[in-house]
Coordinates of N, CA and C and ligand atoms in Angstrom, one line a residue:
M1 N 0.8 -1.2 0.0 CA 0.0 0.0 0.0 C 0.9 1.3 0.0
T2 N 0.6 2.2 -1.0 CA 1.4 3.4 -1.0 C 0.8 4.4 -0.1
T3 N 1.7 5.3 0.5 CA 1.2 6.3 1.4 C 1.1 7.6 0.6
I4 N -0.1 8.2 0.6 CA -0.4 9.4 -0.1 C -0.4 10.6 0.8
Q5 N 0.5 11.6 0.5 CA 0.5 12.8 1.4 C -0.6 13.7 1.1
I6 N -1.0 14.5 2.1 CA -2.0 15.5 1.8 C -1.3 16.9 2.0
I7 N -1.3 17.7 1.0 CA -0.7 19.0 1.1 C -1.6 20.0 1.7
D8 N -1.2 20.8 2.6 CA -2.0 21.9 3.2 C -1.9 23.1 2.3
G9 N -2.9 23.4 1.5 CA -2.9 24.5 0.5 C -3.6 25.7 1.0
R10 N -4.0 25.7 2.3 CA -4.8 26.8 2.8 C -3.9 28.0 3.1
A11 N -4.5 29.2 2.8 CA -3.8 30.4 3.3 C -4.0 30.5 4.8
E12 N -3.1 31.2 5.4 CA -3.1 31.4 6.9 C -4.5 31.9 7.3
S13 N -5.1 32.8 6.5 CA -6.4 33.4 6.9 C -7.5 32.3 6.7
D14 N -7.3 31.2 6.0 CA -8.3 30.2 5.8 C -8.3 29.1 6.9
R15 N -7.3 29.1 7.7 CA -7.3 28.1 8.8 C -8.5 28.4 9.7
G16 N -9.2 27.4 10.0 CA -10.4 27.5 10.9 C -11.6 28.1 10.2
R17 N -11.5 28.3 8.9 CA -12.7 28.8 8.1 C -13.7 27.7 8.0
D18 N -14.9 28.1 8.0 CA -16.0 27.1 8.0 C -16.3 26.5 6.6
F19 N -16.8 25.4 6.5 CA -17.3 24.8 5.2 C -18.4 23.9 5.5
L20 N -19.3 23.6 4.5 CA -20.3 22.6 4.6 C -19.8 21.3 4.2
P21 N -19.7 20.3 5.1 CA -19.1 19.0 4.8 C -20.1 18.2 3.8
G22 N -19.5 17.1 3.3 CA -20.3 16.3 2.3 C -21.6 15.9 2.7
M23 N -21.8 15.4 4.0 CA -23.1 14.9 4.4 C -23.8 16.0 5.3
G24 N -23.3 17.2 5.3 CA -23.9 18.3 6.1 C -23.4 18.4 7.5
R25 N -22.9 17.2 8.0 CA -22.4 17.2 9.4 C -21.1 16.4 9.4
T26 N -20.1 16.9 10.1 CA -18.8 16.2 10.1 C -18.9 14.7 10.6
W27 N -19.7 14.5 11.6 CA -19.8 13.1 12.2 C -20.4 12.1 11.2
L28 N -21.1 12.6 10.2 CA -21.7 11.7 9.2 C -20.7 11.2 8.1
L29 N -19.5 11.8 8.1 CA -18.5 11.6 7.0 C -18.3 10.1 6.8
P30 N -18.1 9.2 7.9 CA -17.9 7.8 7.6 C -18.9 7.1 6.8
L31 N -20.1 7.7 6.7 CA -21.2 7.1 5.9 C -21.3 7.6 4.5
Y32 N -20.4 8.6 4.1 CA -20.5 9.3 2.8 C -20.4 8.3 1.7
D33 N -19.4 7.4 1.7 CA -19.2 6.5 0.5 C -20.4 5.5 0.4
L34 N -20.8 5.1 1.6 CA -22.0 4.1 1.6 C -23.2 4.8 1.0
F35 N -23.4 6.0 1.4 CA -24.6 6.8 1.0 C -24.5 7.0 -0.6
T36 N -23.4 7.4 -1.0 CA -23.3 7.8 -2.5 C -23.4 6.5 -3.3
R37 N -22.9 5.4 -2.8 CA -23.1 4.1 -3.5 C -24.6 3.8 -3.7
F38 N -25.3 4.0 -2.5 CA -26.8 3.7 -2.5 C -27.5 4.7 -3.5
A39 N -27.0 6.0 -3.6 CA -27.6 7.0 -4.4 C -27.1 6.9 -5.9
R40 N -26.3 5.9 -6.2 CA -25.8 5.7 -7.6 C -25.1 6.9 -8.1
V41 N -24.3 7.5 -7.3 CA -23.5 8.7 -7.7 C -22.4 8.3 -8.7
R42 N -22.0 7.0 -8.6 CA -20.9 6.6 -9.5 C -21.2 6.8 -11.0
A43 N -22.5 6.5 -11.3 CA -22.9 6.6 -12.7 C -22.8 8.1 -13.2
L44 N -23.1 9.0 -12.3 CA -23.0 10.5 -12.6 C -21.5 10.8 -12.8
H45 N -20.6 10.3 -12.0 CA -19.2 10.5 -12.1 C -18.7 10.0 -13.5
E46 N -19.2 8.8 -13.8 CA -18.7 8.2 -15.1 C -19.2 9.0 -16.3
R47 N -20.4 9.4 -16.2 CA -20.9 10.2 -17.3 C -20.2 11.5 -17.5
T48 N -19.9 12.1 -16.3 CA -19.2 13.4 -16.3 C -17.8 13.2 -16.9
V49 N -17.1 12.2 -16.6 CA -15.8 11.9 -17.1 C -15.8 11.7 -18.6
E50 N -16.9 10.9 -19.0 CA -17.1 10.7 -20.5 C -17.2 12.0 -21.2
L51 N -18.0 12.9 -20.7 CA -18.3 14.2 -21.3 C -17.1 15.1 -21.3
A52 N -16.2 14.9 -20.3 CA -15.0 15.8 -20.1 C -14.0 15.6 -21.2
R53 N -13.9 14.4 -21.7 CA -12.9 14.1 -22.8 C -11.5 14.4 -22.4
I54 N -11.1 13.9 -21.2 CA -9.7 14.0 -20.7 C -8.8 13.1 -21.5
E55 N -7.6 13.6 -21.8 CA -6.6 12.7 -22.5 C -5.5 12.3 -21.6
P56 N -4.9 11.1 -21.9 CA -3.7 10.7 -21.1 C -2.7 11.8 -21.0
G57 N -2.1 11.9 -19.8 CA -1.0 12.9 -19.7 C -1.6 14.3 -19.2
Q58 N -2.9 14.5 -19.4 CA -3.4 15.8 -19.0 C -3.5 16.0 -17.5
S59 N -3.4 17.2 -17.0 CA -3.5 17.5 -15.6 C -5.0 17.8 -15.3
V60 N -5.5 17.3 -14.2 CA -6.9 17.4 -13.9 C -7.0 17.8 -12.4
L61 N -7.7 18.9 -12.1 CA -8.0 19.2 -10.7 C -9.4 19.0 -10.4
D62 N -9.7 18.2 -9.3 CA -11.0 17.8 -8.9 C -11.3 18.7 -7.7
V63 N -12.1 19.8 -7.9 CA -12.4 20.8 -6.8 C -13.6 20.3 -6.0
G64 N -13.4 20.3 -4.7 CA -14.4 19.8 -3.8 C -14.5 18.3 -3.9
C65 N -13.3 17.6 -3.9 CA -13.2 16.2 -4.3 C -13.8 15.3 -3.2
G66 N -13.9 15.8 -1.9 CA -14.4 14.9 -0.9 C -13.5 13.7 -0.8
T67 N -14.2 12.5 -0.8 CA -13.5 11.2 -0.7 C -12.9 10.8 -2.0
A68 N -12.9 11.7 -3.0 CA -12.2 11.5 -4.3 C -12.8 10.5 -5.3
N69 N -14.1 10.3 -5.2 CA -14.7 9.3 -6.1 C -14.7 9.8 -7.5
L70 N -14.9 11.1 -7.8 CA -14.8 11.5 -9.2 C -13.3 11.4 -9.7
S71 N -12.4 11.7 -8.8 CA -10.9 11.6 -9.2 C -10.7 10.1 -9.6
F72 N -11.2 9.2 -8.8 CA -11.0 7.7 -9.1 C -11.7 7.4 -10.5
A73 N -12.8 8.0 -10.7 CA -13.5 7.7 -12.0 C -12.7 8.2 -13.2
V74 N -12.0 9.4 -13.0 CA -11.1 9.9 -14.0 C -10.0 8.9 -14.2
L75 N -9.4 8.5 -13.1 CA -8.2 7.6 -13.2 C -8.6 6.2 -13.8
R76 N -9.8 5.7 -13.5 CA -10.3 4.4 -14.1 C -10.4 4.6 -15.6
S77 N -10.9 5.8 -16.1 CA -11.2 6.0 -17.5 C -9.9 6.4 -18.3
V78 N -9.1 7.2 -17.6 CA -7.9 7.7 -18.3 C -6.7 7.5 -17.3
P79 N -6.2 6.2 -17.2 CA -5.1 6.0 -16.2 C -3.9 6.9 -16.3
G80 N -3.7 7.4 -17.5 CA -2.5 8.3 -17.7 C -2.8 9.7 -17.3
A81 N -4.0 10.1 -16.8 CA -4.2 11.5 -16.3 C -3.5 11.8 -15.0
V82 N -3.1 13.0 -14.8 CA -2.4 13.4 -13.6 C -3.4 14.2 -12.7
V83 N -3.9 13.5 -11.7 CA -5.1 14.0 -11.0 C -4.8 14.5 -9.6
T84 N -5.3 15.7 -9.3 CA -5.2 16.2 -8.0 C -6.6 16.5 -7.4
G85 N -6.8 16.0 -6.2 CA -8.1 16.3 -5.5 C -7.9 17.4 -4.5
H86 N -8.9 18.3 -4.5 CA -8.8 19.5 -3.7 C -10.0 19.7 -2.8
D87 N -9.9 19.8 -1.5 CA -11.1 19.9 -0.7 C -10.7 20.5 0.7
P88 N -11.6 21.3 1.4 CA -11.2 21.8 2.7 C -11.3 20.8 3.8
D89 N -11.9 19.6 3.5 CA -12.2 18.7 4.6 C -11.1 17.7 4.8
A90 N -10.3 17.9 5.8 CA -9.1 17.0 6.1 C -9.5 15.5 6.3
G91 N -10.7 15.3 6.9 CA -11.2 14.0 7.2 C -11.5 13.3 5.9
A92 N -12.2 14.0 4.9 CA -12.5 13.4 3.6 C -11.2 13.1 2.9
L93 N -10.3 14.0 3.0 CA -9.0 13.8 2.2 C -8.3 12.6 2.8
R94 N -8.3 12.3 4.1 CA -7.7 11.2 4.7 C -8.3 9.9 4.2
I95 N -9.6 9.9 4.0 CA -10.3 8.7 3.4 C -9.8 8.5 2.0
A96 N -9.8 9.6 1.2 CA -9.3 9.6 -0.2 C -7.9 9.0 -0.3
A97 N -7.1 9.5 0.7 CA -5.7 9.0 0.7 C -5.6 7.5 0.9
R98 N -6.4 7.0 1.9 CA -6.3 5.6 2.2 C -6.8 4.8 1.0
K99 N -7.9 5.3 0.3 CA -8.4 4.5 -0.8 C -7.4 4.5 -2.0
A100 N -6.8 5.7 -2.2 CA -5.8 5.7 -3.3 C -4.6 4.8 -3.0
G101 N -4.2 4.8 -1.7 CA -3.1 3.9 -1.3 C -3.4 2.4 -1.5
R102 N -4.6 2.0 -1.1 CA -5.1 0.6 -1.3 C -5.1 0.3 -2.7
R103 N -5.6 1.2 -3.6 CA -5.8 0.9 -5.0 C -4.5 1.0 -5.8
G104 N -3.5 1.6 -5.1 CA -2.2 1.8 -5.8 C -2.2 2.8 -7.0
V105 N -3.1 3.8 -6.9 CA -3.2 4.8 -8.0 C -2.5 6.1 -7.5
R106 N -2.1 6.8 -8.6 CA -1.3 8.0 -8.3 C -2.4 9.2 -8.2
L107 N -2.5 9.7 -7.0 CA -3.5 10.8 -6.8 C -2.8 11.8 -5.8
S108 N -2.8 13.1 -6.2 CA -2.3 14.1 -5.3 C -3.5 14.7 -4.6
L109 N -3.3 15.1 -3.3 CA -4.4 15.7 -2.5 C -4.0 17.0 -1.8
V110 N -4.9 18.0 -2.0 CA -4.6 19.3 -1.4 C -5.7 19.7 -0.6
Q111 N -5.5 20.2 0.7 CA -6.5 20.7 1.5 C -6.6 22.2 1.2
G112 N -7.8 22.6 0.8 CA -8.0 24.0 0.5 C -9.5 24.3 0.0
Y113 N -9.8 25.6 -0.2 CA -11.1 26.0 -0.6 C -11.2 26.3 -2.1
A114 N -12.4 26.3 -2.6 CA -12.5 26.4 -4.1 C -12.1 27.8 -4.6
D115 N -12.1 28.8 -3.7 CA -11.7 30.1 -4.2 C -10.2 30.4 -4.0
R116 N -9.5 29.4 -3.7 CA -8.0 29.6 -3.7 C -7.3 28.3 -4.1
L117 N -7.0 28.2 -5.4 CA -6.5 27.0 -6.0 C -5.0 27.2 -6.1
L118 N -4.2 26.1 -5.9 CA -2.8 26.3 -5.9 C -2.1 26.4 -7.2
P119 N -2.6 25.7 -8.3 CA -1.8 25.7 -9.6 C -1.5 27.1 -10.1
E120 N -0.4 27.2 -10.8 CA 0.1 28.4 -11.5 C -0.9 28.8 -12.6
D121 N -0.8 30.1 -13.0 CA -1.7 30.6 -14.1 C -1.5 29.7 -15.3
G122 N -2.6 29.4 -16.0 CA -2.6 28.7 -17.3 C -1.9 27.3 -17.2
S123 N -1.9 26.6 -16.1 CA -1.1 25.4 -16.0 C -1.9 24.1 -16.0
V124 N -3.3 24.2 -16.0 CA -4.1 23.0 -15.8 C -4.9 22.7 -17.1
D125 N -5.0 21.5 -17.4 CA -5.7 21.1 -18.7 C -7.2 21.0 -18.4
H126 N -7.6 20.5 -17.2 CA -9.0 20.3 -17.0 C -9.3 20.4 -15.5
I127 N -10.5 21.1 -15.2 CA -11.0 21.2 -13.9 C -12.3 20.4 -13.9
V128 N -12.5 19.5 -12.9 CA -13.7 18.8 -12.8 C -14.3 19.0 -11.4
S129 N -15.5 18.9 -11.2 CA -16.1 19.1 -9.9 C -17.5 18.4 -9.8
S130 N -17.7 17.8 -8.7 CA -18.9 17.0 -8.6 C -19.7 17.3 -7.3
L131 N -20.9 17.7 -7.4 CA -21.8 17.9 -6.2 C -21.2 18.8 -5.1
A132 N -20.3 19.7 -5.5 CA -19.6 20.5 -4.5 C -20.0 22.0 -4.5
L133 N -20.3 22.5 -5.7 CA -20.5 24.0 -5.7 C -21.7 24.4 -4.9
H134 N -22.7 23.5 -4.8 CA -23.9 23.9 -3.9 C -23.5 24.0 -2.5
H135 N -22.3 23.5 -2.1 CA -21.8 23.6 -0.8 C -21.1 25.0 -0.5
V136 N -20.9 25.7 -1.6 CA -20.0 26.9 -1.6 C -20.9 28.2 -1.6
D137 N -20.6 29.2 -0.8 CA -21.5 30.4 -0.7 C -21.1 31.3 -1.9
D138 N -21.9 32.4 -2.0 CA -21.8 33.3 -3.2 C -20.3 33.8 -3.4
A139 N -19.7 34.2 -2.4 CA -18.4 34.8 -2.5 C -17.4 33.7 -2.9
G140 N -17.6 32.5 -2.4 CA -16.7 31.4 -2.7 C -16.9 30.9 -4.1
R141 N -18.1 30.9 -4.6 CA -18.4 30.5 -6.0 C -17.8 31.5 -7.0
E142 N -17.9 32.8 -6.7 CA -17.3 33.8 -7.5 C -15.8 33.6 -7.6
G143 N -15.2 33.4 -6.4 CA -13.8 33.1 -6.3 C -13.4 31.9 -7.1
F144 N -14.3 30.8 -7.0 CA -14.0 29.6 -7.8 C -13.9 29.9 -9.3
G145 N -14.9 30.7 -9.8 CA -14.9 31.1 -11.2 C -13.6 31.8 -11.6
R146 N -13.3 32.7 -10.8 CA -12.1 33.5 -11.1 C -10.8 32.6 -11.1
E147 N -10.7 31.7 -10.1 CA -9.6 30.9 -10.0 C -9.5 29.8 -11.1
A148 N -10.7 29.3 -11.5 CA -10.8 28.3 -12.6 C -10.3 29.0 -13.9
H149 N -10.7 30.2 -14.1 CA -10.3 31.0 -15.3 C -8.8 31.3 -15.3
R150 N -8.3 31.5 -14.1 CA -6.8 31.8 -14.0 C -5.9 30.6 -14.2
I151 N -6.3 29.4 -13.7 CA -5.4 28.3 -13.7 C -5.5 27.4 -15.0
L152 N -6.6 27.6 -15.7 CA -6.8 26.7 -16.9 C -5.9 27.3 -18.0
R153 N -5.3 26.4 -18.8 CA -4.5 26.9 -20.0 C -5.5 27.3 -21.1
P154 N -5.2 28.1 -22.1 CA -6.1 28.4 -23.2 C -6.5 27.0 -23.8
G155 N -7.8 26.8 -24.0 CA -8.2 25.5 -24.6 C -8.6 24.5 -23.5
G156 N -8.2 24.8 -22.3 CA -8.5 23.9 -21.2 C -10.0 24.0 -20.8
R157 N -10.5 22.9 -20.2 CA -11.9 22.8 -20.0 C -12.3 22.7 -18.5
V158 N -13.5 23.2 -18.1 CA -14.0 22.9 -16.8 C -15.3 22.2 -17.0
T159 N -15.5 21.0 -16.3 CA -16.7 20.2 -16.4 C -17.2 20.0 -15.0
I160 N -18.5 20.5 -14.8 CA -19.1 20.5 -13.4 C -20.4 19.7 -13.4
V161 N -20.5 18.8 -12.5 CA -21.8 18.1 -12.3 C -22.3 18.4 -10.9
D162 N -23.6 18.8 -10.8 CA -24.1 19.2 -9.5 C -25.6 19.2 -9.7
F163 N -26.3 19.3 -8.5 CA -27.8 19.6 -8.6 C -27.9 20.9 -9.3
G164 N -29.0 21.1 -10.1 CA -29.2 22.3 -10.7 C -30.1 22.2 -11.9
A165 N -30.6 23.3 -12.4 CA -31.4 23.3 -13.6 C -31.4 24.7 -14.3
P166 N -31.7 24.7 -15.5 CA -31.7 26.0 -16.2 C -32.8 27.0 -15.7
D167 N -33.9 26.4 -15.2 CA -35.0 27.3 -14.7 C -35.1 27.2 -13.2
H168 N -36.3 27.8 -12.8 CA -36.5 27.8 -11.3 C -37.3 26.7 -10.8
G169 N -37.9 25.9 -11.7 CA -38.7 24.8 -11.2 C -40.0 24.8 -12.0
P170 N -40.7 23.7 -12.0 CA -41.9 23.5 -12.8 C -42.9 24.6 -12.4
G171 N -43.2 25.5 -13.4 CA -44.1 26.6 -13.2 C -43.6 27.7 -12.3
G172 N -42.4 27.7 -11.9 CA -41.8 28.7 -11.0 C -41.1 29.8 -11.7
H173 N -41.4 31.0 -11.4 CA -40.7 32.2 -11.9 C -40.4 33.0 -10.7
G174 N -39.2 33.7 -10.7 CA -38.9 34.5 -9.5 C -38.6 33.6 -8.3
H175 N -39.1 34.0 -7.2 CA -38.8 33.3 -6.0 C -39.6 32.0 -5.9
S176 N -39.0 31.0 -5.4 CA -39.6 29.7 -5.3 C -40.6 29.7 -4.1
H177 N -41.6 28.9 -4.3 CA -42.5 28.6 -3.1 C -42.9 27.2 -3.2
E178 N -43.3 26.6 -2.1 CA -43.6 25.2 -2.0 C -44.6 24.8 -3.1
G179 N -44.3 23.6 -3.7 CA -45.1 23.1 -4.8 C -44.6 23.6 -6.2
H180 N -43.8 24.6 -6.2 CA -43.3 25.1 -7.4 C -41.7 25.1 -7.5
R181 N -41.2 24.1 -6.8 CA -39.7 24.0 -6.9 C -39.4 22.6 -7.4
H182 N -38.2 22.4 -7.9 CA -37.8 21.1 -8.3 C -37.8 20.1 -7.1
R183 N -38.2 18.9 -7.4 CA -38.2 17.9 -6.4 C -36.8 17.7 -5.8
G184 N -36.7 17.5 -4.5 CA -35.4 17.2 -3.9 C -34.5 18.4 -3.6
M185 N -34.9 19.6 -4.1 CA -34.0 20.7 -3.9 C -34.1 21.3 -2.5
N186 N -33.0 21.9 -1.9 CA -33.1 22.5 -0.6 C -32.4 23.8 -0.7
T187 N -32.2 24.5 0.4 CA -31.6 25.8 0.4 C -30.3 25.9 -0.3
Y188 N -29.5 24.8 -0.1 CA -28.2 24.8 -0.7 C -28.2 24.5 -2.2
T189 N -28.9 23.4 -2.5 CA -29.0 23.0 -4.0 C -29.7 24.1 -4.8
E190 N -30.6 24.8 -4.2 CA -31.3 25.9 -5.0 C -30.4 27.0 -5.4
R191 N -29.2 27.0 -4.9 CA -28.2 28.0 -5.3 C -27.9 27.8 -6.8
N192 N -28.1 26.5 -7.3 CA -27.7 26.2 -8.6 C -28.8 26.3 -9.7
L193 N -30.0 26.7 -9.2 CA -31.1 26.8 -10.2 C -30.9 28.0 -11.0
D194 N -31.8 28.2 -12.0 CA -31.7 29.4 -13.0 C -30.3 29.5 -13.6
N195 N -29.8 28.3 -14.0 CA -28.5 28.3 -14.8 C -27.3 29.0 -14.0
A196 N -27.4 28.9 -12.6 CA -26.4 29.6 -11.8 C -25.0 29.2 -12.1
I197 N -24.7 27.9 -12.4 CA -23.3 27.5 -12.6 C -22.8 28.1 -13.9
V198 N -23.7 28.1 -14.9 CA -23.4 28.7 -16.2 C -23.1 30.2 -16.0
S199 N -23.9 30.8 -15.2 CA -23.7 32.3 -15.0 C -22.4 32.6 -14.3
L200 N -22.1 31.8 -13.3 CA -20.9 32.1 -12.5 C -19.6 31.9 -13.4
L201 N -19.7 30.9 -14.3 CA -18.5 30.7 -15.3 C -18.5 31.9 -16.3
T202 N -19.7 32.3 -16.8 CA -19.7 33.4 -17.7 C -19.2 34.7 -17.1
D203 N -19.6 34.9 -15.9 CA -19.2 36.1 -15.2 C -17.7 36.1 -15.0
A204 N -17.1 34.9 -14.9 CA -15.7 34.8 -14.7 C -14.9 35.0 -16.0
G205 N -15.6 35.0 -17.1 CA -14.9 35.3 -18.4 C -14.9 34.1 -19.3
F206 N -15.5 33.0 -19.0 CA -15.7 31.9 -19.9 C -16.8 32.3 -20.9
T207 N -16.5 32.2 -22.2 CA -17.5 32.7 -23.2 C -18.5 31.6 -23.7
D208 N -18.2 30.4 -23.4 CA -19.0 29.3 -24.0 C -19.6 28.4 -22.9
A209 N -19.8 28.9 -21.7 CA -20.3 28.1 -20.6 C -21.7 27.7 -20.9
R210 N -22.0 26.4 -20.8 CA -23.4 25.9 -21.1 C -23.7 24.6 -20.4
E211 N -25.0 24.3 -20.2 CA -25.4 23.0 -19.7 C -25.2 22.0 -20.9
I212 N -24.5 20.9 -20.7 CA -24.3 20.0 -21.8 C -25.1 18.7 -21.6
E213 N -25.6 18.5 -20.3 CA -26.5 17.4 -20.1 C -27.4 17.7 -18.9
H214 N -28.6 17.2 -18.9 CA -29.5 17.3 -17.8 C -30.0 15.9 -17.4
I215 N -29.9 15.6 -16.2 CA -30.4 14.3 -15.8 C -31.4 14.4 -14.6
E216 N -32.5 13.7 -14.8 CA -33.5 13.7 -13.7 C -33.2 12.6 -12.8
H217 N -32.4 12.9 -11.7 CA -32.0 11.9 -10.8 C -33.0 11.7 -9.7
R218 N -33.0 10.6 -9.1 CA -34.1 10.4 -8.1 C -34.0 11.3 -6.9
F219 N -32.8 11.9 -6.7 CA -32.6 12.9 -5.6 C -32.8 14.3 -6.0
G220 N -33.1 14.5 -7.3 CA -33.3 15.9 -7.8 C -32.7 16.1 -9.2
P221 N -32.9 17.3 -9.8 CA -32.4 17.5 -11.1 C -30.8 17.7 -11.1
I222 N -30.2 17.1 -12.0 CA -28.7 17.2 -12.1 C -28.3 17.9 -13.4
T223 N -27.4 18.9 -13.3 CA -26.9 19.6 -14.5 C -25.4 19.2 -14.7
I224 N -25.0 19.1 -15.9 CA -23.6 18.9 -16.2 C -23.3 20.1 -17.1
V225 N -22.4 21.0 -16.6 CA -22.0 22.2 -17.2 C -20.6 22.2 -17.7
Q226 N -20.3 22.7 -18.9 CA -18.9 22.7 -19.4 C -18.6 24.1 -20.0
A227 N -17.3 24.5 -19.9 CA -16.8 25.7 -20.5 C -15.4 25.5 -20.9
T228 N -15.0 26.3 -21.9 CA -13.6 26.2 -22.4 C -12.9 27.5 -22.1
R229 N -11.7 27.5 -21.7 CA -10.9 28.7 -21.4 C -10.4 29.3 -22.7
Ligands
LIG1 C1 -21.4 16.3 -1.5 S1 -19.7 16.4 -1.3 C2 -19.1 16.0 -2.9 C3 -17.8 15.2 -2.8 C4 -17.3 14.6 -4.1 N1 -17.0 15.6 -5.1 C5 -18.3 13.6 -4.7 O1 -18.8 13.8 -5.8 O2 -18.5 12.6 -4.0 C6 -19.3 18.2 -1.3 C7 -17.9 18.5 -1.0 O3 -17.7 19.9 -1.1 C8 -16.7 20.3 -0.2 N2 -16.7 21.7 0.1 C9 -17.5 22.4 1.0 N3 -17.1 23.7 0.9 C10 -16.1 23.9 0.0 C11 -15.4 25.0 -0.5 N4 -15.6 26.2 0.0 N5 -14.4 24.7 -1.4 C12 -14.3 23.5 -1.9 N6 -15.0 22.4 -1.5 C13 -15.9 22.6 -0.5 C14 -17.0 19.4 1.1 O4 -16.0 19.3 2.0 C15 -17.4 18.1 0.4 O5 -16.3 17.3 0.3

């Protein structure tokens, strides 16, 4: 079993900063992989990787990687990819490190927030992110867009899968109210309605951000969004 190091990529000012963990509560983390297996998240990861069109040798940053299941899906599909998982949750990263060690795959892991990414300007081929942006507040999402635009090389792509939809819900315009919202959405996932992921990428300077696939999942509407630098 290989030992995988976790790099602390947090700025001094980010130490102790709050974040919303994968299952909403830190103590539920040990159940995360079990829950996502039950929820069939693996199929979403595999479809996202398929749409991402990553090539061997390309560098890939998985933002909000949690226990790194999307990173592992990238590595299963493109074993030659150079993948780094990035997440503020040290506990989730330790689980990711143990899994990578057991599987003997090459995975780098960085502890940090979506609005402060470590790579140099224009140095990354692909950013992927799964079910993470709805955990990030408005300022953090704006920061993520800015950082994604900064670190991607020209022609590099960002592919994001998360709860979300182009509209506000069946029959819903403006503010949502009970009965007029998408099934399964909550205060956090509603951040992604009304094309919000497309908008945050467009605001950051991506000119072709768009939803490339919509999936009606049993836990709510899922959007896959892609943009090219
Ligand atoms: C539902 S989990 C998704 C984990 C993984 N991507 C997957 O698909 O299984 C959401 C993740 O977002 C992370 N997260 C929360 N706030 C964040 C932030 N500000 N920046 C980056 N990641 C964040 C959480 O720690 C958690 O691991």
